[in-house]
CSV table of C-alpha atoms in Angstrom, one decimal:
chain,number,residue,atom,x,y,z
A,20,MET,CA,155.9,-7.1,-88.0
A,21,ALA,CA,156.0,-4.7,-85.1
A,22,PHE,CA,158.9,-2.3,-84.6
A,23,MET,CA,160.6,-2.1,-81.3
A,24,GLU,CA,161.1,1.4,-79.9
A,25,PRO,CA,164.8,2.5,-79.9
A,26,ALA,CA,166.6,2.8,-76.6
A,27,TYR,CA,167.0,6.5,-77.2
A,28,LYS,CA,164.3,8.9,-78.4
A,29,PRO,CA,164.6,12.7,-78.5
A,30,ASP,CA,162.5,14.6,-76.1
A,31,THR,CA,160.9,17.4,-78.2
A,32,SER,CA,158.0,18.1,-75.8
A,33,ALA,CA,157.1,21.6,-74.8
A,34,GLU,CA,157.5,20.7,-71.2
A,35,HIS,CA,161.1,19.7,-71.8
A,36,PHE,CA,161.8,22.8,-73.8
A,37,VAL,CA,160.4,25.2,-71.1
A,38,ALA,CA,162.2,23.4,-68.3
A,39,ASN,CA,165.6,22.7,-69.9
A,40,ILE,CA,166.2,24.7,-73.0
A,41,LEU,CA,164.4,28.1,-72.5
A,42,PRO,CA,166.4,29.1,-69.4
A,43,LEU,CA,169.6,28.6,-71.3
A,44,CYS,CA,168.5,31.0,-74.1
A,45,ASN,CA,168.7,33.9,-71.7
A,46,GLY,CA,171.9,35.7,-71.1
A,47,PRO,CA,174.9,36.6,-73.3
A,48,SER,CA,175.3,35.6,-76.9
A,49,VAL,CA,178.3,34.7,-79.0
A,50,THR,CA,179.0,35.1,-82.7
A,51,LEU,CA,180.0,32.1,-84.9
A,52,ARG,CA,181.4,33.0,-88.3
A,53,LEU,CA,181.9,30.4,-91.1
A,54,GLN,CA,184.8,30.9,-93.4
A,55,PRO,CA,185.1,31.3,-96.4
A,56,SER,CA,181.3,31.8,-96.8
A,57,ASN,CA,181.4,34.6,-94.2
A,58,LYS,CA,178.1,33.6,-92.8
A,59,GLU,CA,177.5,34.7,-89.2
A,60,TYR,CA,175.2,33.2,-86.5
A,61,VAL,CA,174.5,34.8,-83.1
A,62,VAL,CA,173.6,32.1,-80.6
A,63,SER,CA,173.1,31.8,-76.9
A,64,ARG,CA,176.4,31.2,-75.2
A,65,ASN,CA,174.8,29.3,-72.3
A,66,LEU,CA,172.9,27.0,-74.7
A,67,LEU,CA,175.9,26.4,-76.9
A,68,CYS,CA,178.3,25.7,-74.1
A,69,ALA,CA,175.9,23.5,-72.3
A,70,GLU,CA,175.9,21.1,-75.3
A,71,SER,CA,179.5,21.3,-76.3
A,72,PRO,CA,182.6,21.0,-74.0
A,73,VAL,CA,184.7,22.3,-77.0
A,74,PHE,CA,182.7,25.5,-77.3
A,75,SER,CA,182.6,25.8,-73.5
A,76,ALA,CA,186.4,25.7,-73.3
A,77,MET,CA,186.6,28.2,-76.3
A,78,PHE,CA,184.3,30.8,-74.8
A,79,ASN,CA,184.9,30.3,-71.1
A,80,GLY,CA,188.7,29.6,-71.1
A,81,ASN,CA,191.8,31.7,-71.7
A,82,PHE,CA,191.4,32.0,-75.5
A,83,LYS,CA,190.8,35.0,-77.7
A,84,GLU,CA,187.3,33.7,-78.4
A,85,SER,CA,186.5,34.2,-74.7
A,86,GLN,CA,187.7,37.8,-74.8
A,87,GLN,CA,186.0,38.6,-78.1
A,88,GLN,CA,183.0,36.3,-77.7
A,89,LYS,CA,183.4,35.5,-81.3
A,90,ALA,CA,184.8,32.5,-83.1
A,91,THR,CA,185.7,31.7,-86.7
A,92,ILE,CA,185.0,28.2,-87.9
A,93,GLU,CA,186.6,27.0,-91.1
A,94,GLU,CA,184.3,25.1,-93.5
A,95,MET,CA,185.5,21.6,-94.1
A,96,LYS,CA,184.4,19.3,-96.9
A,97,ASP,CA,181.8,16.8,-95.6
A,98,ILE,CA,182.1,18.1,-92.0
A,99,VAL,CA,181.3,21.8,-91.7
A,100,SER,CA,179.1,23.5,-94.3
A,101,VAL,CA,176.6,26.3,-94.3
A,102,ARG,CA,173.8,23.7,-94.6
A,103,ASN,CA,174.8,21.4,-91.7
A,104,PHE,CA,175.8,24.3,-89.5
A,105,GLN,CA,172.3,25.9,-90.0
A,106,ALA,CA,170.8,22.5,-89.2
A,107,PHE,CA,172.9,22.4,-86.0
A,108,VAL,CA,171.7,25.9,-84.9
A,109,GLN,CA,168.1,24.9,-85.6
A,110,TRP,CA,168.6,21.7,-83.5
A,111,LEU,CA,170.3,23.8,-80.7
A,112,TYR,CA,167.1,25.8,-80.2
A,113,GLN,CA,164.3,23.5,-81.4
A,114,ARG,CA,165.8,20.0,-80.8
A,115,THR,CA,164.7,18.8,-84.3
A,116,ILE,CA,166.7,17.9,-87.3
A,117,GLU,CA,165.4,19.0,-90.7
A,118,PHE,CA,166.8,19.1,-94.1
A,119,ASP,CA,165.0,20.4,-97.2
A,120,ILE,CA,165.9,17.4,-99.2
A,121,ARG,CA,163.3,14.9,-100.6
A,122,ASN,CA,165.7,12.1,-101.6
A,123,PRO,CA,166.2,9.7,-98.6
A,124,GLU,CA,169.7,8.8,-99.6
A,125,LYS,CA,170.7,12.4,-99.8
A,126,ARG,CA,169.1,13.2,-96.5
A,127,ILE,CA,171.2,10.5,-94.9
A,128,SER,CA,174.3,12.1,-96.5
A,129,ALA,CA,173.4,15.4,-95.0
A,130,ALA,CA,172.8,13.8,-91.6
A,131,MET,CA,176.2,12.0,-91.8
A,132,GLU,CA,177.9,15.4,-92.2
A,133,LEU,CA,175.9,16.7,-89.2
A,134,ALA,CA,177.1,13.6,-87.2
A,135,LYS,CA,180.7,14.4,-88.0
A,136,LEU,CA,180.2,18.0,-87.0
A,137,GLY,CA,178.7,16.8,-83.7
A,138,ASP,CA,181.7,14.5,-83.2
A,139,MET,CA,184.2,17.4,-83.9
A,140,TYR,CA,182.6,19.5,-81.2
A,141,LYS,CA,181.7,16.7,-78.8
A,142,ILE,CA,177.9,17.4,-79.0
A,143,HIS,CA,176.8,14.0,-77.8
A,144,ARG,CA,173.1,14.8,-77.7
A,145,LEU,CA,173.2,15.9,-81.3
A,146,GLU,CA,174.9,12.6,-82.2
A,147,GLN,CA,172.1,10.7,-80.5
A,148,ASP,CA,169.4,12.8,-82.3
A,149,THR,CA,171.1,12.4,-85.6
A,150,ALA,CA,171.2,8.6,-85.2
A,151,TYR,CA,167.5,8.6,-84.4
A,152,TYR,CA,166.8,10.8,-87.5
A,153,ILE,CA,168.7,8.4,-89.8
A,154,ARG,CA,166.9,5.4,-88.2
A,155,LYS,CA,163.5,7.0,-89.1
A,156,ILE,CA,164.7,7.3,-92.7
A,157,MET,CA,165.7,3.6,-92.8
A,158,LEU,CA,162.2,2.6,-91.5
A,159,SER,CA,160.3,5.0,-93.7
A,160,ASP,CA,159.4,2.5,-96.4
A,161,LEU,CA,158.6,-0.4,-94.0
A,162,ASP,CA,155.0,-1.1,-92.9
A,163,PRO,CA,155.0,-2.0,-89.2
A,164,ASP,CA,151.6,-3.7,-89.6
A,165,GLU,CA,152.6,-5.8,-92.5
A,166,ASP,CA,152.2,-9.5,-91.7
A,167,ALA,CA,155.0,-10.7,-94.1
A,168,CYS,CA,156.9,-14.0,-93.8
A,169,TRP,CA,159.8,-12.5,-95.7
A,170,ARG,CA,161.5,-9.2,-96.1
A,171,SER,CA,164.5,-8.1,-98.1
A,172,PRO,CA,167.9,-8.5,-96.4
A,173,GLU,CA,168.6,-5.0,-97.6
A,174,ALA,CA,165.6,-3.5,-96.0
A,175,ASN,CA,167.7,-1.6,-93.5
A,176,THR,CA,170.4,-0.6,-96.0
A,177,VAL,CA,168.3,0.4,-99.1
A,178,TYR,CA,169.2,4.1,-98.6
A,179,LEU,CA,172.8,3.5,-97.5
A,180,ASN,CA,175.7,3.8,-99.9
A,181,HIS,CA,179.5,3.5,-99.9
A,182,ASP,CA,180.1,7.1,-98.8
A,183,HIS,CA,177.8,6.6,-95.7
A,184,ILE,CA,179.8,3.6,-94.6
A,185,VAL,CA,183.1,5.4,-95.1
A,186,SER,CA,181.7,8.4,-93.1
A,187,ALA,CA,180.7,6.0,-90.3
A,188,THR,CA,184.2,4.6,-90.1
A,189,LEU,CA,185.5,8.2,-89.6
A,190,LEU,CA,183.4,8.4,-86.4
A,191,PRO,CA,184.9,6.8,-83.2
A,192,PRO,CA,183.7,3.4,-82.0
A,193,GLY,CA,180.6,3.8,-79.8
A,194,ASN,CA,179.4,6.9,-81.6
A,195,PRO,CA,175.6,6.5,-82.0
A,196,VAL,CA,175.6,7.1,-85.7
A,197,ARG,CA,178.4,4.6,-86.4
A,198,THR,CA,176.7,2.0,-84.2
A,199,LEU,CA,173.4,2.5,-86.1
A,200,LEU,CA,175.1,1.9,-89.4
A,201,VAL,CA,176.9,-1.2,-88.1
A,202,GLU,CA,173.6,-2.6,-86.8
A,203,ALA,CA,171.8,-1.8,-90.1
A,204,CYS,CA,174.2,-4.1,-91.9
A,205,VAL,CA,173.7,-7.1,-89.7
A,206,ASP,CA,170.6,-8.4,-91.4
A,207,ASP,CA,172.2,-8.4,-94.9
A,208,PHE,CA,175.5,-9.7,-93.5
A,209,LEU,CA,173.8,-12.8,-92.0
A,210,ARG,CA,171.4,-13.6,-94.8
A,211,VAL,CA,173.2,-12.9,-98.0
A,212,PRO,CA,176.6,-14.5,-98.9
A,213,SER,CA,177.6,-11.6,-101.1
A,214,HIS,CA,176.1,-8.8,-99.1
A,215,LYS,CA,175.8,-5.1,-100.1
A,216,PHE,CA,178.8,-3.8,-98.3
A,217,SER,CA,181.2,-6.8,-98.6
A,218,LYS,CA,183.8,-4.6,-100.2
A,219,GLU,CA,183.6,-1.9,-97.5
A,220,ILE,CA,184.0,-4.5,-94.8
A,221,MET,CA,187.2,-5.7,-96.4
A,222,GLU,CA,188.4,-2.1,-96.8
A,223,TYR,CA,187.5,-1.0,-93.3
A,224,PRO,CA,188.0,-4.1,-91.1
A,225,SER,CA,187.2,-2.3,-87.9
A,226,PHE,CA,183.7,-1.8,-89.2
A,227,GLY,CA,183.5,-5.6,-90.0
A,228,VAL,CA,184.7,-6.4,-86.5
A,229,GLU,CA,181.9,-4.3,-85.0
A,230,ILE,CA,179.3,-6.1,-87.2
A,231,LEU,CA,180.6,-9.4,-85.8
A,232,GLN,CA,180.4,-8.0,-82.2
A,233,VAL,CA,176.7,-7.2,-82.8
A,234,VAL,CA,176.1,-10.6,-84.3
A,235,GLY,CA,177.7,-12.2,-81.2
A,236,ARG,CA,175.5,-10.2,-78.9
A,237,LEU,CA,172.3,-11.0,-80.9
A,238,VAL,CA,172.8,-14.8,-81.1
A,239,HIS,CA,173.5,-15.0,-77.3
A,240,GLU,CA,170.3,-13.2,-76.3
A,241,PRO,CA,167.9,-15.4,-74.3
A,242,ARG,CA,165.4,-17.2,-76.6
A,243,ASP,CA,163.2,-20.3,-76.7
A,244,ASP,CA,164.7,-23.6,-77.8
A,245,ASP,CA,162.7,-23.5,-81.0
A,246,GLU,CA,164.2,-20.1,-81.9
A,247,MET,CA,167.8,-21.3,-81.5
A,248,PHE,CA,170.3,-20.8,-84.3
A,249,TYR,CA,172.1,-23.8,-85.7
A,250,PHE,CA,175.4,-24.0,-87.6
A,251,ALA,CA,177.8,-26.7,-88.9
A,252,ASP,CA,181.2,-26.4,-87.2
A,253,PRO,CA,183.7,-25.8,-90.0
A,254,ILE,CA,186.3,-28.2,-88.4
A,255,SER,CA,184.2,-31.2,-87.5
A,256,ASN,CA,181.0,-30.5,-89.5
A,257,ILE,CA,179.0,-31.3,-86.3
A,258,MET,CA,175.7,-29.4,-86.0
A,259,LEU,CA,175.9,-27.0,-83.0
A,260,ARG,CA,173.5,-24.6,-81.4
A,261,ILE,CA,174.6,-21.0,-81.1
A,262,GLY,CA,174.1,-19.8,-77.6
A,263,ARG,CA,174.7,-23.1,-75.9
A,264,ASP,CA,178.0,-24.7,-74.7
A,265,TRP,CA,177.0,-28.2,-75.8
A,266,ARG,CA,176.4,-29.7,-79.2
A,267,LEU,CA,173.5,-31.7,-80.6
A,268,CYS,CA,174.4,-35.3,-80.1
A,269,TYR,CA,173.3,-38.2,-82.4
A,270,ASP,CA,174.4,-41.8,-82.1
A,271,ASP,CA,175.8,-41.9,-85.7
A,272,GLU,CA,177.3,-38.5,-85.6
A,273,LYS,CA,181.0,-38.4,-86.4
A,274,PRO,CA,183.3,-35.6,-87.5
A,275,VAL,CA,183.9,-35.4,-91.2
A,276,MET,CA,187.6,-35.8,-91.8
């Protein structure tokens, strides 16, 4: 069971750091203060503004933050906290995401908060790296060399919970982390009648719509005839091939009335 490499993978090489990150570390700094914890972080203005158009407008526009080179950021439940802001600062300089949390489910919870912070400040690269980080957690218990004929439909979602799905729905469509959680639910959705997040799909229909969009994309991907999907048309009960515009014809085949 070989794993396919994701379309996006963070570049954490020394070459990339020296060429793209280090030059931005030079120059003026700005101070970011979290309230009410009163924690302060002094970071490179160039580095911060290169990643976030929100911070760029704040420190390079006609705002008081631009004059003072300081900004106060209000802590918000499940979005801005000391923990995830420190993780953001670490990522800003090192391009790695780390949480001192052993439990995989809780690590995903922390990463979901980081994703929402990235969305708030339009830090697209952080969103991509967070999605990659969560995907690694999802795959952490799977053996890529295992030659198994069967795997659990919940293999991708074993560490996902209700709050993770709700957090994903708060991210805009197309957000890398939201897309990842949608794609993680597809296996269970297709193979189990009462799948793990049936309730969440009913409560957040836009999330369910995106799962169906992924299903549509997957079933129409090119494949050999012997790998085609078949289904019984609910109206006529005729067996059809998914991905073809014609049905399987048999002489004695008639619609079930």
